[in-house]
Coordinates of C-alpha atoms and ligand atoms in Angstrom, one line a residue:
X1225 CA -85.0 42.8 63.7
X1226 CA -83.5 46.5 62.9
X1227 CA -84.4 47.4 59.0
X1228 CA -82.7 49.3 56.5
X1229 CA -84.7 51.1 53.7
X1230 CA -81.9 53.3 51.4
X1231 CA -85.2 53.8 48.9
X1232 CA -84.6 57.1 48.8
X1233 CA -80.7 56.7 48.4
X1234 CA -81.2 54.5 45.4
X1235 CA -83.1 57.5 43.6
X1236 CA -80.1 59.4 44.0
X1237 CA -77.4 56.8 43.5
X1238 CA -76.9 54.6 40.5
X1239 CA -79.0 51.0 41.3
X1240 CA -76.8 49.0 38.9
X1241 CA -73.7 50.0 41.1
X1242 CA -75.3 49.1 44.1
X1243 CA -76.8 45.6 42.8
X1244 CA -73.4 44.9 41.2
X1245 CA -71.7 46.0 44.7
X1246 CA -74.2 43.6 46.6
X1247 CA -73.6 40.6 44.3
X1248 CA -69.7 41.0 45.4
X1249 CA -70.2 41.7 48.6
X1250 CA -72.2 38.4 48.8
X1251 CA -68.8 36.7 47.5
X1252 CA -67.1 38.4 50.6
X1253 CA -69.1 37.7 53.0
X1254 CA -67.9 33.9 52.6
X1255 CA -64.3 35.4 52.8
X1256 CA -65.2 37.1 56.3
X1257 CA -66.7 33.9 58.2
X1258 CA -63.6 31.9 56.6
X1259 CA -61.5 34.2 58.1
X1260 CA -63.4 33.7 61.2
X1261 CA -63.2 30.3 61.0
X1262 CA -59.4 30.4 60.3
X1263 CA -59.0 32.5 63.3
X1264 CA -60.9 30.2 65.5
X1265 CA -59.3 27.4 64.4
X1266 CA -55.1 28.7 64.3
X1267 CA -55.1 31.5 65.7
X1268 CA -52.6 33.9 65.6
X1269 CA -50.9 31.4 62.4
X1270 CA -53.9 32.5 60.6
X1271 CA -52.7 36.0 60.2
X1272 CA -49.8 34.4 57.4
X1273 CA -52.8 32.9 55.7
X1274 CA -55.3 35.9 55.3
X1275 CA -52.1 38.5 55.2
X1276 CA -54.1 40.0 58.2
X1277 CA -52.0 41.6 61.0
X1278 CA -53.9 41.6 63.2
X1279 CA -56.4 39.5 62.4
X1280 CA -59.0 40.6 65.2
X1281 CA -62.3 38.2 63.6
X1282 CA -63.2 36.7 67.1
X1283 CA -65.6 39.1 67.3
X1284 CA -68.3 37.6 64.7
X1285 CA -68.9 34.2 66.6
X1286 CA -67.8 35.9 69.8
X1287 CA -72.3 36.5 70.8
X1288 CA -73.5 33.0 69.8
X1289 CA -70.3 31.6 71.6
X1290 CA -70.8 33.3 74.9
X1291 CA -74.8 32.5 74.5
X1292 CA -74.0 28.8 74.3
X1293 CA -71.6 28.9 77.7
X1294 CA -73.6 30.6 79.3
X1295 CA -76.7 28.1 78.5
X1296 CA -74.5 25.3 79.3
X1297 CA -72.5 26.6 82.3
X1298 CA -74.7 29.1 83.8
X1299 CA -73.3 30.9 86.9
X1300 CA -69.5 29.6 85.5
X1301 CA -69.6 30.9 82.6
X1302 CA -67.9 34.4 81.7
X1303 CA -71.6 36.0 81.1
X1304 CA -72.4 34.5 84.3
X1305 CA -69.4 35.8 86.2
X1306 CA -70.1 39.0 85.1
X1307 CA -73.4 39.1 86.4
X1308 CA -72.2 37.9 89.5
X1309 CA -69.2 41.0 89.8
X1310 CA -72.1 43.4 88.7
X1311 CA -74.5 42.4 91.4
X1312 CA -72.0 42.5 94.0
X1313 CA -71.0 46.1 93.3
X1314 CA -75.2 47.1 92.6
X1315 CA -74.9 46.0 96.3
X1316 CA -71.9 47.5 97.8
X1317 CA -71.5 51.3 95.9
X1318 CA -73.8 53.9 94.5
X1319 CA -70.8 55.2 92.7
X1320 CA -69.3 53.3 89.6
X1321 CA -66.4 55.3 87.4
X1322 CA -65.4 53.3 84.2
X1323 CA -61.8 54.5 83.1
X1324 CA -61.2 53.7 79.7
X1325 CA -60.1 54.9 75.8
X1326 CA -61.5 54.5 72.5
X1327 CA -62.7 50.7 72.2
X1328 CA -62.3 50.3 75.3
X1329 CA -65.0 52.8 76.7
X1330 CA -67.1 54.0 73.9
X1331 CA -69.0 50.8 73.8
X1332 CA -70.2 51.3 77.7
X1333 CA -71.0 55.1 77.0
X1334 CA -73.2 54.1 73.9
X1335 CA -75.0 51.8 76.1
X1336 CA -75.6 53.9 79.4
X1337 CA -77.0 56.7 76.8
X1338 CA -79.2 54.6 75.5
X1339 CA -80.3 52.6 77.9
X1340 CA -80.5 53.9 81.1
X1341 CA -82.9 56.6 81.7
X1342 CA -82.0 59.7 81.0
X1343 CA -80.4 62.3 83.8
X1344 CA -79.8 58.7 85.9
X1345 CA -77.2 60.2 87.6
X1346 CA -79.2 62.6 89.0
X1347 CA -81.8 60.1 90.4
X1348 CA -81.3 59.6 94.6
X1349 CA -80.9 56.0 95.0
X1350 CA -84.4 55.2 95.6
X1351 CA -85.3 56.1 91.7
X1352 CA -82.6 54.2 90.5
X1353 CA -83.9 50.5 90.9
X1354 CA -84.3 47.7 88.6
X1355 CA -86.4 44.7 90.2
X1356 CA -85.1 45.7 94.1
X1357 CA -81.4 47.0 92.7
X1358 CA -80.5 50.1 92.9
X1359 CA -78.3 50.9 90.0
X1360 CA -75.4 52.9 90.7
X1361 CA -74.5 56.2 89.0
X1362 CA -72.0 55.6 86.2
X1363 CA -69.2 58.6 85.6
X1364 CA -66.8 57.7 82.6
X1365 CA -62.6 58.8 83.0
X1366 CA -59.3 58.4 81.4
X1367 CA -60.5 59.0 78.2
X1368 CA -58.6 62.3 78.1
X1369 CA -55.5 64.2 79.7
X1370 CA -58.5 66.9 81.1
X1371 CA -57.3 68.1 84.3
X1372 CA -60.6 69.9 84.8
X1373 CA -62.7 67.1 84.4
X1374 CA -60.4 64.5 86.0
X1375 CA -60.3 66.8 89.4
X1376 CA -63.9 67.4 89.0
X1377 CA -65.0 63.8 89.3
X1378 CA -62.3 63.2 91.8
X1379 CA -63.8 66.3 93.9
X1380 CA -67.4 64.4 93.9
X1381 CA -66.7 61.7 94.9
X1382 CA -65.0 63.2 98.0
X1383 CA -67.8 65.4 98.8
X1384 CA -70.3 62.7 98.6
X1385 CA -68.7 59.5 100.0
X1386 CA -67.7 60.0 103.2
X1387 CA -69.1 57.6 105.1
X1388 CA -67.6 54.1 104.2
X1389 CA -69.6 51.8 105.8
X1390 CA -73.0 53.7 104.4
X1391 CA -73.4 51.6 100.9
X1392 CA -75.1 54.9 98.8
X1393 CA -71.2 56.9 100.6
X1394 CA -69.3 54.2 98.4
X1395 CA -67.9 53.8 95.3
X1396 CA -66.2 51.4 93.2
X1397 CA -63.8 51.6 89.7
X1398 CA -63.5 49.5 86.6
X1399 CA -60.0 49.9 84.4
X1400 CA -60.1 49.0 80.9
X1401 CA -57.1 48.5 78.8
X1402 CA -56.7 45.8 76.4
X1403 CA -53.1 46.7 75.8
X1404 CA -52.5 47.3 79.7
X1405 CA -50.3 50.4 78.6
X1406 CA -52.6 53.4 77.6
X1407 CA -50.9 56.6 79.5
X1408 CA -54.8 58.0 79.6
X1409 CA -55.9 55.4 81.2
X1410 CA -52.9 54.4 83.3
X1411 CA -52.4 58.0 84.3
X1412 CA -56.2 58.0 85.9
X1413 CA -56.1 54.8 87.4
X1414 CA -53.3 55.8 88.9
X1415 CA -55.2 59.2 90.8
X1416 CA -58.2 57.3 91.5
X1417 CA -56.6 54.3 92.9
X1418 CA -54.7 56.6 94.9
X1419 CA -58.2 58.8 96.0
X1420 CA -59.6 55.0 96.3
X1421 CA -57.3 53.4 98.9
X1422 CA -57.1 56.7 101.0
X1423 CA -60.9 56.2 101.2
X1424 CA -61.0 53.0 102.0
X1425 CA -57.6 52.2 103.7
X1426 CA -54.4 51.4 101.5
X1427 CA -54.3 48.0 102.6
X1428 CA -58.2 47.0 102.9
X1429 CA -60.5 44.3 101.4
X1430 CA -62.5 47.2 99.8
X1431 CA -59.4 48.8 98.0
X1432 CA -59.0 45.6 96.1
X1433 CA -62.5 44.2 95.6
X1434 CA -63.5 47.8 94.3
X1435 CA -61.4 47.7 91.5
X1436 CA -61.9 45.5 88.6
X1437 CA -59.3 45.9 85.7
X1438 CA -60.5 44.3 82.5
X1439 CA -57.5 43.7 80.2
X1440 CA -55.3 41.3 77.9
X1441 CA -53.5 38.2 79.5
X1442 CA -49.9 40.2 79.1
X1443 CA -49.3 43.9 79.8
X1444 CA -49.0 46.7 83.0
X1445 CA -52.0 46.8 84.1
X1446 CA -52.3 42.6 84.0
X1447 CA -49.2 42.4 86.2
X1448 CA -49.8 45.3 88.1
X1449 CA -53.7 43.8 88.5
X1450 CA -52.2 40.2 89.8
X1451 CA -49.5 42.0 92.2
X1452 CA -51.9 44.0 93.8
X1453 CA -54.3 40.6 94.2
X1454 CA -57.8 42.3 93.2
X1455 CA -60.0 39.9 93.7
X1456 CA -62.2 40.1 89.9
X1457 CA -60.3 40.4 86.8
X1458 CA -61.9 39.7 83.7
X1459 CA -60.2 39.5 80.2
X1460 CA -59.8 40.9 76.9
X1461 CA -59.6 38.2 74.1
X1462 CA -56.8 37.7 71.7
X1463 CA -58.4 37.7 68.2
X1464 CA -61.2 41.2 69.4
X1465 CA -59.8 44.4 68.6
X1466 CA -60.5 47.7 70.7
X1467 CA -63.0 48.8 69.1
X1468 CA -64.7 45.2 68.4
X1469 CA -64.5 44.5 72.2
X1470 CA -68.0 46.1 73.1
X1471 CA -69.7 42.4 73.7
X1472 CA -66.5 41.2 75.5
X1473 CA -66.3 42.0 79.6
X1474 CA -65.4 45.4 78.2
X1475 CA -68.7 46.7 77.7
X1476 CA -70.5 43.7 79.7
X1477 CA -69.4 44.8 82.7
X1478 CA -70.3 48.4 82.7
X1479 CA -73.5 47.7 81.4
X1480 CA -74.4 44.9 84.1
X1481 CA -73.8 47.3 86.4
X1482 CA -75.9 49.6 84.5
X1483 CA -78.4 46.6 84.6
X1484 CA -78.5 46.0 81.1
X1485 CA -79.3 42.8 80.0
X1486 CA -76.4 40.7 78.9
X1487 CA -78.5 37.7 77.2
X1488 CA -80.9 40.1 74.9
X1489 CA -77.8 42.7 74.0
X1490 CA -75.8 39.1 72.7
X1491 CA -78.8 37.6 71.4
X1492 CA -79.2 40.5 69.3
X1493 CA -76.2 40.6 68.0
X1494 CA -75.9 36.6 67.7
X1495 CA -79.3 37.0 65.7
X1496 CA -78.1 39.8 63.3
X1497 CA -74.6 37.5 62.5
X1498 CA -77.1 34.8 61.6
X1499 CA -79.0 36.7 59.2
X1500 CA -75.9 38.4 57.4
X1501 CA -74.9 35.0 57.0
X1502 CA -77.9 33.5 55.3
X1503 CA -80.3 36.3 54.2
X1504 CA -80.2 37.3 50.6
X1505 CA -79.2 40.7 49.3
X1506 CA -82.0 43.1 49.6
X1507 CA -83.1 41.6 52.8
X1508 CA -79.7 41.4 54.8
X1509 CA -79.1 45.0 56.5
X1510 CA -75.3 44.3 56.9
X1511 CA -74.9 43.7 53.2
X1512 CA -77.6 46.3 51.8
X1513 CA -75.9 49.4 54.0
X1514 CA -72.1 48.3 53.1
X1515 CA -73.4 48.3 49.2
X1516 CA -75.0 51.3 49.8
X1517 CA -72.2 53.2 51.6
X1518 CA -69.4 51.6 49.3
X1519 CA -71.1 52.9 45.7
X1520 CA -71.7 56.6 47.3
X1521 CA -68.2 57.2 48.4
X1522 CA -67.3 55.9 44.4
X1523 CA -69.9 58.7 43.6
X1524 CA -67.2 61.1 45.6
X1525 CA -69.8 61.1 48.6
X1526 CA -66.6 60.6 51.1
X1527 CA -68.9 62.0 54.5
X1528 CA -71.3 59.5 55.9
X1529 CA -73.8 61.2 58.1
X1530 CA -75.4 59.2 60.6
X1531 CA -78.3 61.4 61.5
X1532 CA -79.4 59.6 64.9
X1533 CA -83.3 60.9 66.1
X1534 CA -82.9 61.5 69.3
X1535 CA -79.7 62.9 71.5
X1536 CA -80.0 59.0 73.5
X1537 CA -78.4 58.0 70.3
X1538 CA -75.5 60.5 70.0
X1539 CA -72.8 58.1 71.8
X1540 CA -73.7 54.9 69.6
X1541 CA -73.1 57.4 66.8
X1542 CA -69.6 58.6 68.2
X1543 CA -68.9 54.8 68.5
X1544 CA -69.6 54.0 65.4
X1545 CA -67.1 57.0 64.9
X1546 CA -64.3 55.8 66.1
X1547 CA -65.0 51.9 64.6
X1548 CA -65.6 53.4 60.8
X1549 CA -62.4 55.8 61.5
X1550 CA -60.1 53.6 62.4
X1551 CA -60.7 50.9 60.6
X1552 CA -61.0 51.7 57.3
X1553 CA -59.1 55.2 57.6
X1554 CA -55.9 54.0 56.0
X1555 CA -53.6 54.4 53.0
X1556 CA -54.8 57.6 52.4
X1557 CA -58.4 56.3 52.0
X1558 CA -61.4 56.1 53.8
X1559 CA -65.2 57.8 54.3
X1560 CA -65.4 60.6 57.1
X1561 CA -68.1 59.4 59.7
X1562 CA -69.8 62.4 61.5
X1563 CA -72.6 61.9 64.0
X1564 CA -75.1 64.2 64.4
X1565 CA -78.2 64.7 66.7
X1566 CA -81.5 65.8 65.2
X1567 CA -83.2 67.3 65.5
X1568 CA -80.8 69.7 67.3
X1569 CA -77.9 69.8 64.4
X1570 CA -80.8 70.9 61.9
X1571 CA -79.9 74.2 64.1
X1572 CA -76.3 74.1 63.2
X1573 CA -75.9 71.6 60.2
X1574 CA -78.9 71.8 58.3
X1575 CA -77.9 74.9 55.7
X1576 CA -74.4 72.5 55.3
X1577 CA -76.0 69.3 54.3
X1578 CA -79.2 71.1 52.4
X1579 CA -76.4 73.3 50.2
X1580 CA -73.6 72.7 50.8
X1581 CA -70.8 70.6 49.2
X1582 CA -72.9 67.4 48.1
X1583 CA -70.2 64.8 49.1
X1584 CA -72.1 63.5 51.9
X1585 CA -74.7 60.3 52.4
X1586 CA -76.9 60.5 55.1
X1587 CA -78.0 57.5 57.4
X1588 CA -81.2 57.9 59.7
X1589 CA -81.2 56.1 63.1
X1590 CA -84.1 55.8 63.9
X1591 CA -86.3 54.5 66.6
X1592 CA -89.8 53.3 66.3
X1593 CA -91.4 53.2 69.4
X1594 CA -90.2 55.9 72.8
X1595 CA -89.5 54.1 75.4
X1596 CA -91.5 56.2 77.8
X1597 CA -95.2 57.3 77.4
X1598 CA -95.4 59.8 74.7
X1599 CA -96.0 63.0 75.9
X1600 CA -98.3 64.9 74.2
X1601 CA -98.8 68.8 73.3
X1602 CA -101.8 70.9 76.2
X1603 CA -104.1 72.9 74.7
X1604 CA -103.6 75.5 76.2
X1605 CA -106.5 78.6 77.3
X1606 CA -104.5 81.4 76.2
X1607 CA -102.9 80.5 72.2
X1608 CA -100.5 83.4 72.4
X1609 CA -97.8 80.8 70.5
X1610 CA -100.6 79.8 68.4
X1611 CA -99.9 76.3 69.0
X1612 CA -103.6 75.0 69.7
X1613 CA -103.6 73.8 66.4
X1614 CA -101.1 70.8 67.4
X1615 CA -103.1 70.2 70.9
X1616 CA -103.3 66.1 71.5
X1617 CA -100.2 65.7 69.2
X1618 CA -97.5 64.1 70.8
X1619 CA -93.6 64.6 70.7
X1620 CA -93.4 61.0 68.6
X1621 CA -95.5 63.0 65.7
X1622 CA -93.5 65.9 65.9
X1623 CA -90.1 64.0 65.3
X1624 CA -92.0 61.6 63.0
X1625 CA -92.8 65.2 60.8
X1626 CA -89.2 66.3 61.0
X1627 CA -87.5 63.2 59.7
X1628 CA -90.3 62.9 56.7
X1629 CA -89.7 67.1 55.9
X1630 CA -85.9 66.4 56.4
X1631 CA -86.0 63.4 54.2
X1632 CA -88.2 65.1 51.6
X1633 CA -85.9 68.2 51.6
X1634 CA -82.8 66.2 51.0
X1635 CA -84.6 63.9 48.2
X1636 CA -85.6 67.3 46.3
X1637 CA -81.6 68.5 46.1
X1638 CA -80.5 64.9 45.3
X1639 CA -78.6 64.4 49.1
X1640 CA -79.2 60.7 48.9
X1641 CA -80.6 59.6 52.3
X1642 CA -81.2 56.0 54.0
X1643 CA -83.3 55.1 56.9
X1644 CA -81.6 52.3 59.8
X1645 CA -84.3 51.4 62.0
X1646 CA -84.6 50.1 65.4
X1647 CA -88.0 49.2 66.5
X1648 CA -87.2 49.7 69.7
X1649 CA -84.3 51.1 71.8
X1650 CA -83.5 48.3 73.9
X1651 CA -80.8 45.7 74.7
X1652 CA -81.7 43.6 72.0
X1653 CA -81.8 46.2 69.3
X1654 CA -78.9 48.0 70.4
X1655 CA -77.0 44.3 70.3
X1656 CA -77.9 44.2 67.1
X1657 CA -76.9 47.7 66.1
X1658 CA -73.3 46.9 67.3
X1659 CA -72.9 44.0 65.4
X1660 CA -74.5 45.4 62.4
X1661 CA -71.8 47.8 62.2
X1662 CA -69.1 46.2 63.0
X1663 CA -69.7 43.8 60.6
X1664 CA -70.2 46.1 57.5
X1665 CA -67.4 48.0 58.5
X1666 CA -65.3 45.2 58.4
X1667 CA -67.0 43.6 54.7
X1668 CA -66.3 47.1 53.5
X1669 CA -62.6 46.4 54.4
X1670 CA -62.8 43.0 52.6
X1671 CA -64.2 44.7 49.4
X1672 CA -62.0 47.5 49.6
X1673 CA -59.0 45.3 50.6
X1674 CA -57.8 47.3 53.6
X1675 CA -57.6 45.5 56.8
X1676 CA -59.8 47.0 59.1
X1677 CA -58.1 45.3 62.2
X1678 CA -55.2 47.1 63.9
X1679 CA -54.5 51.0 63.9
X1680 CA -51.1 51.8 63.1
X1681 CA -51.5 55.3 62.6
X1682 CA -52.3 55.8 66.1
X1683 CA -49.1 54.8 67.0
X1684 CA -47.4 57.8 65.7
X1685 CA -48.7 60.4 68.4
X1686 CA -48.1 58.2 71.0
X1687 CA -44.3 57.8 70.3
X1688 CA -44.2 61.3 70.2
X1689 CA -45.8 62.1 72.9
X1690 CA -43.8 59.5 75.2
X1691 CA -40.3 61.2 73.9
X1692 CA -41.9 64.7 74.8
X1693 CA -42.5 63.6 78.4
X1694 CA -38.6 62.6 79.0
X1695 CA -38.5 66.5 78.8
X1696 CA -38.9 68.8 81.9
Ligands
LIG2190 O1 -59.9 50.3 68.6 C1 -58.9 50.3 69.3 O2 -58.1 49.3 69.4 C2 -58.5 51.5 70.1 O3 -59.5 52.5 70.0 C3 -58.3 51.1 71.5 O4 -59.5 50.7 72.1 C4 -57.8 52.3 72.4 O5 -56.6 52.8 71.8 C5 -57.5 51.9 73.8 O6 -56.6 50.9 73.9 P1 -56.3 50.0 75.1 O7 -57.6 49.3 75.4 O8 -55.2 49.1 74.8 O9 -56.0 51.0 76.3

């Protein structure tokens, strides 16, 4: 299981706030299953009860659930199904774009990151295999209005698919959009569908069996999806927001394309629900970390720093982002997430969070074991950099230095600083990190009685920006 140790945080922060905020939060976390239980139970009625609108709590029992289909029904179930839509583009295309927003493609980003090795795009297909399938590169759209980058990916896949019948000269698209209406995303499916069916033929059984749109029963891209007859469409749940969605088809599908393993990334997260359900205070991550993080922001710490160790980390960081932000970012409240890399932001952020405004609490990622050998420092005939002195010491040691000095810097100006670890980055662990957080964030809301479901404050730029487009 991942571990969190804020020893060092509770030097700098008061331990009777934090024992007092875990002792509530204990209270809460009965208040979160019932809602969850409510929700399963009534549905959308159960928004009256709770005063939640939304109330998006399917995703707490969403793991186990899908864990149990899948053990009963196999190959019919919607894990199974997925598996069965992944293989079949593993076989087909070497090219796989995932056009999404927010929730609905941060998830899939954190995962390839993380998971796949890095610079796998770059791989020719004969480095990309996985037991005898050949993953196909991954390229993420429609998370923007970027011409640039939009034409760019448009451009490659022009200059390298050419030949439709050659399997590594195809490619293939996924659409994600729970609301079915997102002008990013809608606006980008649009160009590549077009760039799709002038590849494949407007009319052909590749133009439609290439595509698979992932959305809510109701909306555009559900009508447009059924009109058009694509052959695999999987859905978003009612009850799973956005940005709770990652263990629903919307990040399953990427990442069993991506040959991620669906079983150990729900199993992970099944496994971490269990234990923030039963584990005491003090040994419950999800609990300890939302204590933790409540009674510094009391203390004024309003930034929380997740300092991930290693850039394969960076996008679960940005995810957790976006699910802090807009969540808990309302009524002119809420803690500033900010993700940074280290030991690369030591370069850029370091003289900031050493002495600089102290209003910030700082969260390791960390991960225990590399996934691939350890490389480790030549001696070297000539010592012109005078770094013979390190020979035989590997990279591991190196970081394993810098997040010790970095810790120990911090504890001697009072910066409180916590360590999340993750013995290994896998699909297990990284299950559990999702759920972890998503979880606290939403006990946090409970505690701090904001709803962390919905985001109406998005709404505001969108209006705008639709009235601006009846212009010229
Ligand atoms: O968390 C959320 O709900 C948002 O970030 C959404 O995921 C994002 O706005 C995209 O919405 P949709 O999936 O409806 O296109």
């Amino acid at each position: 299981m991942l571990r969190y140790d804020a020893s060092d945080a509770l030097k700098v922060l008061s331990e009777d706030q934090v024992r007092d905020a875990q002792n509530q939060l204990l209270e809460k976390r009965t208040e979160v299953f019932r809602d969850a239980e409510l929700w399963a139970e009534k549905g959308q009625q159960a928004e009256a009860e709770t005063g939640k609108s939304p109330l998006d709590a399917g995703f707490l029992m969403w793991p186990k659930n899908q864990l149990d289909e899948y053990e009963a029904n196999g190959n019919g179930s919607l894990v199974g199904q997925i598996q069965q839509a992944a293989a079949a583009i593993q076989a087909e295309a070497d090219r796989f774009v995932v056009l999404g927003i927010g929730g609905s493609y941060m998830g899939a980003r954190a995962m390839f990151e993380s998971l796949c090795v890095p610079y796998h795009n770059e791989l020719p297909s004969s480095a990309r295999q996985d037991g005898g399938t050949t993953i196909p590169r991954i390229y993420f759209e429609g998370n923007n209005l970027d011409n640039d980058t939009t034409s760019g990916l448009l451009d490659l896949l022009k200059a390298t698919c050419q030949d439709s019948s050659d399997r590594d000269q195809r490619w293939a698209l996924s659409v994600i959009s729970k609301s079915g209406g997102t002008l990013e995303t809608a606006v980008a499916f649009r160009l590549f569908r077009q760039a799709l069916e002038n590849y494949y033929g407007a009319d052909s059984e590749e133009s439609r069996k290439f595509v698979i749109p992932i959305t809510g029963e109701s909306g555009k891209l559900r009508n447009l999806s059924n009109e058009r007859g694509y052959p695999t469409i999987f859905p978003i749940p009612d009850g799973i927001g956005g940005r709770f969605s990652v263990l629903t088809a919307v990040g399953l599908v990427p990442a069993a394309v991506m040959g991620i393993d669906l079983v150990e990334l729900l199993r992970g997260a099944a496994d971490i629900t269990e234990q923030f359900r039963t584990a005491d205070a003090n040994e419950n991550p999800v609990l300890d970390y939302t204590a933790v993080c409540h009674v510094a922001e009391k203390q004024g710490l309003l930034t929380r720093v997740l300092s991930t160790w290693g850039a394969r980390l960076e996008s679960v960081g940005l995810w957790y982002d976006q699910l802090l932000a807009e969540s808990l970012g309302k009524e002119d409240r809420g803690a500033l997430p900010l993700t940074v890399v280290n030991t690369r932001d030591l370069h850029s952020r370091g003289q900031q969070h050493q002495e600089g405004t102290p209003d910030k609490l700082f969260t390791n990622l960390i991960v225990e074991e590399p996934s691939s050998e350890s490389l480790a420092l030549p001696e070297a005939s000539r010592n012109e950099d005078d770094l013979n002195q390190h020979a035989g010491k590997t990279m591991p040691r190196f970081l394993r230095a810098a997040i010790e000095g970095t810790n120990q810097a911090y504890r001697e100006v009072k910066r409180p600083t916590a360590d999340l670890i993750l013995p290994k980055l896998d699909a297990y662990h990284l299950g559990q990190t999702f759920q972890m957080l998503m979880l606290a964030t939403v006990l946090e809301g409970q505690l701090i009685d904001i709803n962390p479901y919905g985001q109406p404050g998005v709404e505001a730029y969108k209006k705008f920006m639709k009235e601006n487009l009846q212009g010229e």
